[in-house]
Coordinates of C-alpha atoms in Angstrom, one line a residue:
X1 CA 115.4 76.1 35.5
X2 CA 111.3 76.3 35.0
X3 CA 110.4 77.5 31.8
X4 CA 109.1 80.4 34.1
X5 CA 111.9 81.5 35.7
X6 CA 113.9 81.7 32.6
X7 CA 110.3 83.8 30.8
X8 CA 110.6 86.0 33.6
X9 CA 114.4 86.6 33.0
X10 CA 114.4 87.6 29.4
X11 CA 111.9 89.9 30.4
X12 CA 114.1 91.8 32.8
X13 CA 117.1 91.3 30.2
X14 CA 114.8 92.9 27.6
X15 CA 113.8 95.9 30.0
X16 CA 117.4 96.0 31.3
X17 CA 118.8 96.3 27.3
X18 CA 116.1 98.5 26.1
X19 CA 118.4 101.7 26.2
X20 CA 122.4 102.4 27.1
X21 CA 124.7 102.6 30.0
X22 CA 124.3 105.9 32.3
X23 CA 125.1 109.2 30.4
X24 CA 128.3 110.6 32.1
X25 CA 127.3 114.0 32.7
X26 CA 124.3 114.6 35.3
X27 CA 120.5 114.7 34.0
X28 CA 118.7 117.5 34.3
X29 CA 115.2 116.7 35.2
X30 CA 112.1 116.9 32.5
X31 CA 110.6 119.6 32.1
X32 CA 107.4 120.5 34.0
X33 CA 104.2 120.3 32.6
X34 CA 101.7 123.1 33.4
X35 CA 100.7 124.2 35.3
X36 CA 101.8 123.0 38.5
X37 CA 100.8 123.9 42.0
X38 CA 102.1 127.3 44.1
X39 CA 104.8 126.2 46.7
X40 CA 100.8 126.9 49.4
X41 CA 99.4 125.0 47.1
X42 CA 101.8 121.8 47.3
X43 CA 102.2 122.1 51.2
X44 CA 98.4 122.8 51.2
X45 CA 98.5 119.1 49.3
X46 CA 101.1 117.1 51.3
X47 CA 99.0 117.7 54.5
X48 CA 96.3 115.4 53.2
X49 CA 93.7 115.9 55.7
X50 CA 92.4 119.2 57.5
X51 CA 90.1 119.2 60.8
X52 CA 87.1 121.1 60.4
X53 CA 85.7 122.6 63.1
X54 CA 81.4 124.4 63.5
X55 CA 80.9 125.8 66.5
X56 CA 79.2 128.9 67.5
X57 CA 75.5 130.1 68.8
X58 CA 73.9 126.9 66.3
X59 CA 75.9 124.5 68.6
X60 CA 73.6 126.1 71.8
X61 CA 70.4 126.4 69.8
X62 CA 70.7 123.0 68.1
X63 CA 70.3 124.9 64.5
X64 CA 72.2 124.5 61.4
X65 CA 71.7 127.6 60.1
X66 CA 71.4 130.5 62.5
X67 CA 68.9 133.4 62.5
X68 CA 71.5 136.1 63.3
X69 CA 69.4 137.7 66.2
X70 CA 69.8 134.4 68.9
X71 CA 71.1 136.4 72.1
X72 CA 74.8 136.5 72.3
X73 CA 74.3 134.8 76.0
X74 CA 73.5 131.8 74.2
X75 CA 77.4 131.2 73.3
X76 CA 78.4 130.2 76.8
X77 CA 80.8 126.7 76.1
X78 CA 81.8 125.7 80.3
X79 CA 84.5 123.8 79.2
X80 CA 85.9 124.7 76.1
X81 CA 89.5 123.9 75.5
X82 CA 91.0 124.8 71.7
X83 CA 94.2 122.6 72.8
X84 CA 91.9 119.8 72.5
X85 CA 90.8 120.6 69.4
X86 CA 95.0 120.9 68.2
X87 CA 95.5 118.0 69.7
X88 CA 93.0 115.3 68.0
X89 CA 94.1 117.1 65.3
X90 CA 96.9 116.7 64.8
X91 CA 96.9 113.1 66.8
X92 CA 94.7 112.0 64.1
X93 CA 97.2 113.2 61.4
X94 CA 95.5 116.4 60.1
X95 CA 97.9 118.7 58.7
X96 CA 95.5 122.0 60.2
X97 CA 92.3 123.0 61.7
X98 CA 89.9 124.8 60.0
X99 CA 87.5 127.1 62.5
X100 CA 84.3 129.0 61.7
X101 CA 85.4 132.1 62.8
X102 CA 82.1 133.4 61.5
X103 CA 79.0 131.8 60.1
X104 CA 75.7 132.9 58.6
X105 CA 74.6 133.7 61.7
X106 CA 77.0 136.5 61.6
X107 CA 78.5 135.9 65.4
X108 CA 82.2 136.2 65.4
X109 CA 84.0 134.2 67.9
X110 CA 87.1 136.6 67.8
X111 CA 86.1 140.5 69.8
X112 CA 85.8 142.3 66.4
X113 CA 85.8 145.8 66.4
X114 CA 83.6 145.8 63.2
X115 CA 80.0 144.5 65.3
X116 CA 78.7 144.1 68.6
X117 CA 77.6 140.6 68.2
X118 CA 80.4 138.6 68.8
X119 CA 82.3 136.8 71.9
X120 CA 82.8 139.9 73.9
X121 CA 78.9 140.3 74.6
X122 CA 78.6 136.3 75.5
X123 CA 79.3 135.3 79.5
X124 CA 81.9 133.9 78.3
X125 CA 84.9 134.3 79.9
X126 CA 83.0 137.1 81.0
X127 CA 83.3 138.6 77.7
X128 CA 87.0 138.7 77.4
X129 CA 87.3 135.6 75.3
X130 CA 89.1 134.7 72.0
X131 CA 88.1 130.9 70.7
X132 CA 90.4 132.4 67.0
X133 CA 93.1 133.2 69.8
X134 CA 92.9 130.5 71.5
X135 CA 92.8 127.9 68.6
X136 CA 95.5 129.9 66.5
X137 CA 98.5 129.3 69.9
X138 CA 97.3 125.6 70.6
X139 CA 97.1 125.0 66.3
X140 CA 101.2 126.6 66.7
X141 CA 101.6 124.1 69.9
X142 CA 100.9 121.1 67.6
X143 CA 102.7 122.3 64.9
X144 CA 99.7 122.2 62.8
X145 CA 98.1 124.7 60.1
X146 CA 95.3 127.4 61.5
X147 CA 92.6 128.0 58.4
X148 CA 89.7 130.4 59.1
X149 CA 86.0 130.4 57.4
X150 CA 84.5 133.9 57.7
X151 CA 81.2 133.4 55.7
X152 CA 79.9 136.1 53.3
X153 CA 76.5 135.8 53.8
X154 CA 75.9 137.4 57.7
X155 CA 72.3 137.4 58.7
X156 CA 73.1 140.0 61.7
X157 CA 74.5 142.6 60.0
X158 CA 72.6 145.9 59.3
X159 CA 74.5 146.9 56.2
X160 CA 74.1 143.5 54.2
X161 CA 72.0 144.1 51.3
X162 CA 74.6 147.5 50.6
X163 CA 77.6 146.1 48.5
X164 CA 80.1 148.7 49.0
X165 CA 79.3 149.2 52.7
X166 CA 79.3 145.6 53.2
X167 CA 82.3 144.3 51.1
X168 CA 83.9 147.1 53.6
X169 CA 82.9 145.5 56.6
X170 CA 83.8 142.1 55.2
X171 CA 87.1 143.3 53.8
X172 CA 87.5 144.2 57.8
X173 CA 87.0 141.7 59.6
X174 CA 89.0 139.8 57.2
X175 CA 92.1 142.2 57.4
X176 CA 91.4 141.6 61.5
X177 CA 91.7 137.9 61.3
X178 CA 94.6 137.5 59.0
X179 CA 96.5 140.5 60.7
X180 CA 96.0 139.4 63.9
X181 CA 97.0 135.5 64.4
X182 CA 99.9 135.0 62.8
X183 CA 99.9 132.7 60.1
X184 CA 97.0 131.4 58.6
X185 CA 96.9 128.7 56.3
X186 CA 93.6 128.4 54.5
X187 CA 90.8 130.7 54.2
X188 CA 87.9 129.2 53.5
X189 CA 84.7 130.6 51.9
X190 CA 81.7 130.1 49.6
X191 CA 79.3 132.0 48.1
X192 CA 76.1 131.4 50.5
X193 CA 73.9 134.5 50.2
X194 CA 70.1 134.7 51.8
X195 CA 67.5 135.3 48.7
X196 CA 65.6 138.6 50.6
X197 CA 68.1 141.1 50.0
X198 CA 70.0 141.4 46.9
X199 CA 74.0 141.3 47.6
X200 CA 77.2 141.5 45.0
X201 CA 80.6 139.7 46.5
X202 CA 83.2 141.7 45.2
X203 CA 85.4 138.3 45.3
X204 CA 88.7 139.2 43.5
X205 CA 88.8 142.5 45.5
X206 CA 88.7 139.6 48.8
X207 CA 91.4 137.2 47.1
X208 CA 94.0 139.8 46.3
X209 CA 93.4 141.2 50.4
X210 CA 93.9 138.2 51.3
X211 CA 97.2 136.5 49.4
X212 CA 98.6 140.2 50.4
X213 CA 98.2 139.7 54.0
X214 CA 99.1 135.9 54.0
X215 CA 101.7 135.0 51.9
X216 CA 101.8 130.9 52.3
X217 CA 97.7 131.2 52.6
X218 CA 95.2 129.0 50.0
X219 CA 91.4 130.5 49.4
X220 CA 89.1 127.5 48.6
X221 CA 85.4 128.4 47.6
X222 CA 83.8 126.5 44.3
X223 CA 86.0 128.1 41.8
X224 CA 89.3 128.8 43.5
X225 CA 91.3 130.5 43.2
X226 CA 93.5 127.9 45.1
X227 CA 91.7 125.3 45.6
X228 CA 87.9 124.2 44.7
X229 CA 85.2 122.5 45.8
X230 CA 84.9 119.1 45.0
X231 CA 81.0 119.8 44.0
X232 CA 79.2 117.5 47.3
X233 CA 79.5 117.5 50.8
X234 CA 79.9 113.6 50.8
X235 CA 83.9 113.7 50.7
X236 CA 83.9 112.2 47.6
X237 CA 86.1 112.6 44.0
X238 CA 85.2 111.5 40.8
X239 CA 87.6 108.2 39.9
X240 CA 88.7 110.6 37.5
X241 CA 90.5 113.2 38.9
X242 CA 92.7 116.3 37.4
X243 CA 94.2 119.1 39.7
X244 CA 94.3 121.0 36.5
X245 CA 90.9 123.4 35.9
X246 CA 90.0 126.6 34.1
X247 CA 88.5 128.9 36.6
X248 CA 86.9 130.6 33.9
X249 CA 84.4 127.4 33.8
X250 CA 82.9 128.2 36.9
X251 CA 82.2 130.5 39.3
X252 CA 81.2 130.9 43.3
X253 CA 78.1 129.7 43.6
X254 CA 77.4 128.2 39.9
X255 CA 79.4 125.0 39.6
X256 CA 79.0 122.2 37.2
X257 CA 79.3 119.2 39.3
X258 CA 80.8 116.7 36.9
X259 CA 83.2 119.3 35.9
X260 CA 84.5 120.0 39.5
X261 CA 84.3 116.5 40.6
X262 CA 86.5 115.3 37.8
X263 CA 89.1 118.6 36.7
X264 CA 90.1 119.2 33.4
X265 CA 93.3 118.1 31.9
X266 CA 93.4 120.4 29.3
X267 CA 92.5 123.1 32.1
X268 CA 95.3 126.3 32.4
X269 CA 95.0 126.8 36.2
X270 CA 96.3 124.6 38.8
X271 CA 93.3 124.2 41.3
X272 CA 92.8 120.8 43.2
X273 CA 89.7 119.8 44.7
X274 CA 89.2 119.6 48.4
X275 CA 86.3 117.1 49.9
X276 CA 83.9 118.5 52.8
X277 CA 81.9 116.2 54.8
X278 CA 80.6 115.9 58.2
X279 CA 81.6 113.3 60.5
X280 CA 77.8 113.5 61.5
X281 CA 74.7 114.2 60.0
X282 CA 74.6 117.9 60.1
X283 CA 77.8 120.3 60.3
X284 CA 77.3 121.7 64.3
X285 CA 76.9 119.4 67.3
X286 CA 73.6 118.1 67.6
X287 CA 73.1 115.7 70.8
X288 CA 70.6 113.5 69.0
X289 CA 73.3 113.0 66.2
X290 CA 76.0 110.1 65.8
X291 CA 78.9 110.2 64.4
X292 CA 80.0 107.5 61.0
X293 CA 81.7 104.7 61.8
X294 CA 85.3 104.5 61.3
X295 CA 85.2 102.1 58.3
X296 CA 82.6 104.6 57.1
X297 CA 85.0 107.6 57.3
X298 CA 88.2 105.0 55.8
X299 CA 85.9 104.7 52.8
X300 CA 85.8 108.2 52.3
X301 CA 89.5 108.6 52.8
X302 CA 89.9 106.3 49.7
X303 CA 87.5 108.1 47.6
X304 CA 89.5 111.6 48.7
X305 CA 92.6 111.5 49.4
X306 CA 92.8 108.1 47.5
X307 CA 92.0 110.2 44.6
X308 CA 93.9 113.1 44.2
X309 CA 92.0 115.8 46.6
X310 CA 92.7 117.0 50.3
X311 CA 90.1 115.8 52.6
X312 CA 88.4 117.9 55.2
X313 CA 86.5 116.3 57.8
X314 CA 84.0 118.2 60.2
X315 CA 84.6 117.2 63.6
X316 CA 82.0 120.1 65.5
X317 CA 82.2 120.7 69.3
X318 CA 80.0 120.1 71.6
X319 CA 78.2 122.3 73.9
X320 CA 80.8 122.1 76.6
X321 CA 82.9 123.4 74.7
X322 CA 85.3 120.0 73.6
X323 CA 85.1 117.2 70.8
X324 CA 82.9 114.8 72.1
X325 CA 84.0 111.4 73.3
X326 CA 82.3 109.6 71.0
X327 CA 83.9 111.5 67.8
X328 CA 87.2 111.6 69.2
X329 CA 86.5 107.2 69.8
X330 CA 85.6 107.2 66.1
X331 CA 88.8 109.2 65.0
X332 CA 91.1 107.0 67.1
X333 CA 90.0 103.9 65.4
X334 CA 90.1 105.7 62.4
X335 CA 93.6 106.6 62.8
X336 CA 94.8 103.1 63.8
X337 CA 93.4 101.3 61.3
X338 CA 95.2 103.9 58.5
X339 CA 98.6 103.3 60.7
X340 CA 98.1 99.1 60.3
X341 CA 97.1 99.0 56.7
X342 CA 99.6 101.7 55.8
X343 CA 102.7 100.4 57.8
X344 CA 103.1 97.3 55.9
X345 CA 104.0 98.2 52.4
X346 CA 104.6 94.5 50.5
X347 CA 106.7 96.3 47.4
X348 CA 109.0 98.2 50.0
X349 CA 112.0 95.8 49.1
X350 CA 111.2 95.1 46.0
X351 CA 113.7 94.8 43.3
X352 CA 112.0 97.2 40.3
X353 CA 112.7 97.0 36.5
X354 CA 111.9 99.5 34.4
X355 CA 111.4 99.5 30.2
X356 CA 113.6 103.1 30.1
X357 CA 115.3 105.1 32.7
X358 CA 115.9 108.7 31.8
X359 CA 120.1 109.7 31.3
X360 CA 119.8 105.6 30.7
X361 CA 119.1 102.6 33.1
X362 CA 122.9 103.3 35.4
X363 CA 121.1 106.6 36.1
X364 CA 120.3 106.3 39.7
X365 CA 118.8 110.0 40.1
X366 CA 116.0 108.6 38.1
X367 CA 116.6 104.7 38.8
X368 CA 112.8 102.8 39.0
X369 CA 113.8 102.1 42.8
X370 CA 113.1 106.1 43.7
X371 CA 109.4 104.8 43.2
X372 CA 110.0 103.0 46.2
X373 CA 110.5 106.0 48.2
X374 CA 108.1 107.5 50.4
X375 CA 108.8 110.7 48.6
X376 CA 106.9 112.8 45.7
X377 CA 110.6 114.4 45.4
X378 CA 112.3 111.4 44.1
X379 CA 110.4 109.4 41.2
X380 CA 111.3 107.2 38.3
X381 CA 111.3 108.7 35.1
X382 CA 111.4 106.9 31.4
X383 CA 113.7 108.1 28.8
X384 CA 112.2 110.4 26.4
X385 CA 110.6 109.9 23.5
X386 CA 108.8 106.1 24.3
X387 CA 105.2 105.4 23.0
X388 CA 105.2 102.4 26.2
X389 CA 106.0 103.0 29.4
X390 CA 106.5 99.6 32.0
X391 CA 107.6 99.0 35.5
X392 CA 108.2 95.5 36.7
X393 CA 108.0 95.2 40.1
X394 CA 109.7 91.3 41.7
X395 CA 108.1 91.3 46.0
X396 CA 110.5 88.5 46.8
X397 CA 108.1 86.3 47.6
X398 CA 104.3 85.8 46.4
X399 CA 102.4 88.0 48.7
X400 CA 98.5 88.8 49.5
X401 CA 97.6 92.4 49.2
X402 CA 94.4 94.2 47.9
X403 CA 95.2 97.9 47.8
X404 CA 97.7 99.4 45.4
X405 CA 99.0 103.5 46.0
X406 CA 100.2 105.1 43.5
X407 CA 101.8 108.8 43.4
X408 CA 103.0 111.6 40.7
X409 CA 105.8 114.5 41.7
X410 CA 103.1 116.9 41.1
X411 CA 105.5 119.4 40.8
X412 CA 106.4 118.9 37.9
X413 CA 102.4 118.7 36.8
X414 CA 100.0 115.8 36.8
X415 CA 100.9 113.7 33.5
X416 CA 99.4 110.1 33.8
X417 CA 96.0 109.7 31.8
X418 CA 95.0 105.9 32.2
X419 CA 97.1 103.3 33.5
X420 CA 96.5 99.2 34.3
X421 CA 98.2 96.8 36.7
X422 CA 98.7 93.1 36.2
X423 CA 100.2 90.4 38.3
X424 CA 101.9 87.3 36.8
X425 CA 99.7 84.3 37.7
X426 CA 101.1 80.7 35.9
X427 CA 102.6 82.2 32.6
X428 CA 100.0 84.9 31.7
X429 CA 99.8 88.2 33.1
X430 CA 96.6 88.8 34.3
X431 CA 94.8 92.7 34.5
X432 CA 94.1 93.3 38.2
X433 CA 92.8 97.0 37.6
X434 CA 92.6 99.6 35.3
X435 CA 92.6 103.4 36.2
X436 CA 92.3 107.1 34.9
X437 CA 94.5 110.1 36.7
X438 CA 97.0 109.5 39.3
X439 CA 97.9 113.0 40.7
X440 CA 99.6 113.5 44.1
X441 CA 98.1 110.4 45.6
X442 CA 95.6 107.2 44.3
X443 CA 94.2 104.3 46.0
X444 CA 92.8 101.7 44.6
X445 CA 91.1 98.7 46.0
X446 CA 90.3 95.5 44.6
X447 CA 89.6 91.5 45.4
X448 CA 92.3 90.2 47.1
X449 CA 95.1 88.6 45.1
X450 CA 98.1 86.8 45.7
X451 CA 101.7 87.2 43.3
X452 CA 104.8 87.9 43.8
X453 CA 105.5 89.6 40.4
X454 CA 103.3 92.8 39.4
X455 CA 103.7 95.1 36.4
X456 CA 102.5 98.7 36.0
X457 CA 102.0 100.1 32.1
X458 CA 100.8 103.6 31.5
X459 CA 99.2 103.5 28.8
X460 CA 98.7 107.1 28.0
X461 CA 100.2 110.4 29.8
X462 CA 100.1 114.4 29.2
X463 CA 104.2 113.6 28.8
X464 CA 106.5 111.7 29.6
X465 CA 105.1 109.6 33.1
X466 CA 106.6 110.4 36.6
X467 CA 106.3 107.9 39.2
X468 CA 106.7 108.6 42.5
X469 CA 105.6 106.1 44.9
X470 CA 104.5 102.6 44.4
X471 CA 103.2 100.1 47.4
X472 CA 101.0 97.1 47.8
X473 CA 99.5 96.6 51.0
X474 CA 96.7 94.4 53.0
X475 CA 93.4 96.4 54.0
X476 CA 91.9 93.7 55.9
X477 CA 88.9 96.2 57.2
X478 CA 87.2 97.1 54.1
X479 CA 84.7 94.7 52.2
X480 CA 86.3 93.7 49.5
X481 CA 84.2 91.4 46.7
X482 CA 85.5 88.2 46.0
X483 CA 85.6 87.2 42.5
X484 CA 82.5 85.6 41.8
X485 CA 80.3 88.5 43.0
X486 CA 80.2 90.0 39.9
X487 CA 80.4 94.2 40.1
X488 CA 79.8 95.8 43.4
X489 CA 77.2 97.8 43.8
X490 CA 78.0 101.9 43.2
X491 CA 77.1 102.8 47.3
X492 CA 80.6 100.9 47.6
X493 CA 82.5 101.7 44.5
X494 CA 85.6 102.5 45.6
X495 CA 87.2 101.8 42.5
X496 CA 87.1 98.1 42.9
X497 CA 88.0 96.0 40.3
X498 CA 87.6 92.6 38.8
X499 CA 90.1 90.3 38.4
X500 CA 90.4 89.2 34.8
X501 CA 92.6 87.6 32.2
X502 CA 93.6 90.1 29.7
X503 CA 94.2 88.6 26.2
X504 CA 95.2 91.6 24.2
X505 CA 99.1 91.3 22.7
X506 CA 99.8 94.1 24.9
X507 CA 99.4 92.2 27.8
X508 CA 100.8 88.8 27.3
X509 CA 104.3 90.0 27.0
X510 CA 105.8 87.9 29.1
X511 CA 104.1 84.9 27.6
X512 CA 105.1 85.6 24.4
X513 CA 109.2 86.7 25.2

């Protein structure tokens, strides 16, 4: 037997021995640690991705931001078809669609009651059209999410500029959209305001309207209260990422970028950053514009999702009324090349070791295996009161990968502070990456490697570490920098790593055994 082999097994003997048989009675879990997301908040979470969608007069007038007094006639789509919009949605594995019910132009595309500049005095379907209506049934036909943007700022109408007449008329139009459509999922808003007439948002008069009408609804706007902005409109996170925030901190329309991008984890609210960006240039349909490409947009997916936010992606409408061709080309190849990186998962058979198992290592309701799980509601958990925490992870076979996903059961609150990965390679472990903040999902890239044996240590958490969901897989799309290229440059820094050889005591355990 190679003096390997029989390193490697008093390694898993040591983990294996480190505490006692199963308790007999059942484990209760550990105890959260706030705060921890709202039951919208988690499913708001678990969808991952939401469809944006501008369209309105600016899509006809080729403007990003609308005057307010373009001619209703304007609006006049030939062809437009909401269950198009539902279906590349949810096609393309985006939880909801989010629709500009109103912009800054102040043109509603539902027939309010509260203004005469608004579908029903457009051509139109000879003014009896609904696009709200229309989306909300084909968003239920999909069995995707319907989320609504009505902006504050409105540049048509005449009682802007009064703050009690027009918090009113906002507070209207918003009791007309969430009374009207069934259930809506997100409302989205922001705190855009023109500087010629002075105007005061009475905002928590809004929120409480609005989480009374909807009960499973999340508001996003800079500071909450659900769920924040992530501080650009790149559709990126900071590496560092907390769902954790004191709204206090900020408010709508006064951020602190740093402090958005990267949470708080001392923060006593539960608020987790959502990333906006534009699959073109500018947020409506222009026809001069192009769209990213789809290694462009699985970039920002890593830098999102991949760390710990939901991300929202503006797919606008073109004037016939339908997502263009060439988007919905860019979002296919988008979508496939998620499904073949993702569908391989190299650790999905693995045989996992951990250095504690909570209720001890028979415990199977907290067994290092339930990280194995596609799952945040089944995770590994360490016994308490450990100052290390290890997980020893045996493929089968020495494998190629060069993306790692990590996840927390952020119900019970984000815990994991820093953490590093190495891979046996001879008799040393070697450091493949280090990282900050896990949360409900991470993704981290690096120079391709090749082992058979990889071990996770958190090295410092809010509590006692959770861990959900571990994988290893191949992204074979992405430019990943080989070893002698020193760092990559930061307009491709998704959190890629170098490959070195730790020597600190800490990480030559098995070498030393």
């Amino acid at each position: 037997m190679s003096v390997l082999l029989v390193v490697l097994l008093v390694h898993l003997h040591l983990l294996l021995c480190a505490h006692g048989a199963a308790a007999d009675a059942a484990t209760p879990p550990p105890l959260p640690v706030l705060p921890v997301p709202s039951y919208a908040q988690l499913q708001w979470q678990l969808a991952e991705m939401a469809l944006f969608l501008h369209f309105g007069p600016n899509t006809f007038t080729d403007s990003e931001w609308g005057s307010g007094h373009a001619d209703p006639s304007v609006f006049a789509p030939s062809a437009l078809d909401a269950r198009q919009w539902a279906r590349v949605a949810s096609e393309g594995g985006f939880g909801r669609v989010v629709l500009t019910a109103k912009h800054h132009d102040g043109f509603c595309l539902w027939p309010s009651a509260l203004t005469d500049y608004s579908v029903a005095a457009s051509p139109w379907r000879e003014g009896a059209g609904d696009v709200v209506g229309e989306l909300s049934a084909a968003a239920r036909a999909e069995g995707i999410g319907l989320g609504l943007y009505l902006s504050p700022w409105d540049r048509h109408e005449p009682v802007y500029g009064d703050t009690v007449a027009y918090n009113e008329h906002y507070m209207g139009q918003m009791t007309e959209l969430l009374a009207r459509y069934g259930d809506v999922e997100e409302v989205w808003l922001d705190g855009a305001k023109g500087d010629d007439k002075h105007m005061d948002y009475m905002f928590d008069a809004w929120f409480a309207l609005i989480h009374q009408l909807q009960r499973r609804v999340v508001i996003f706007s800079d500071a909450g209260p659900d769920t924040r902005w992530v501080g650009d409109e790149a559709g990126v996170a900071g590496r560092t990422c907390w769902s954790p925030f004191n709204k206090s901190v900020v408010t709508i329309g006064h951020i602190i970028p740093e402090y958005s991008r990267n949470g708080d984890p001392f923060g006593q609210d539960w608020v987790p950053a959502e990333c906006d960006v534009s699959i073109r240039p500018g947020w409506f349909w222009h026809a001069s514009e192009k769209p990213k490409s789809a290694i462009v947009l699985l970039d920002i997916y890593y830098k999102s999702v991949g760390r710990n936010c939901l991300l929202i992606l503006n797919i606008p409408p073109n004037s016939s009324g339908l997502i263009s061709d060439e988007d919905m080309q860019v979002l296919k190849e988008f979508t496939e090349i998620r499904q073949t990186i993702f569908s391989q998962n190299f650790a999905a058979n693995a045989t996992v070791m951990a250095s504690s198992v909570r209720g001890g290592l028979n415990n199977l309701q907290f067994a290092p295996s339930s990280a194995l799980q596609d799952s945040i509601y089944s995770y590994w958990a360490p016994q308490e009161g450990q100052t290390s925490w290890e997980m020893l992870f045996d493929l089968g076979r020495s494998t190629s990968f060069n993306l790692l996903q990590l996840q927390e059961p952020i119900q019970l609150g984000q815990r994991v502070i820093r953490f590093h990965v190495d891979i046996l390679v001879g008799e040393l472990w070697e450091t493949i990456l280090e990282g900050t903040t896990i949360g409900y999902k991470r993704l981290l890239q690096f120079p391709a490697v090749q082992a058979r044996y990889l071990k996770l240590s958190v090295d410092s958490a809010r509590a006692d570490p959770l861990i959900a969901f571990f994988g290893v897989f191949m992204d074979p799309f992405s430019v990943i920098y080989s070893l002698d290229h020193g760092k990559p440059p930061r307009t491709n820094s998704s959190e890629v790593i170098m490959l070195k050889t730790d020597h600190a005591a800490g990480n030559k355990s098995t070498a030393t055994v």
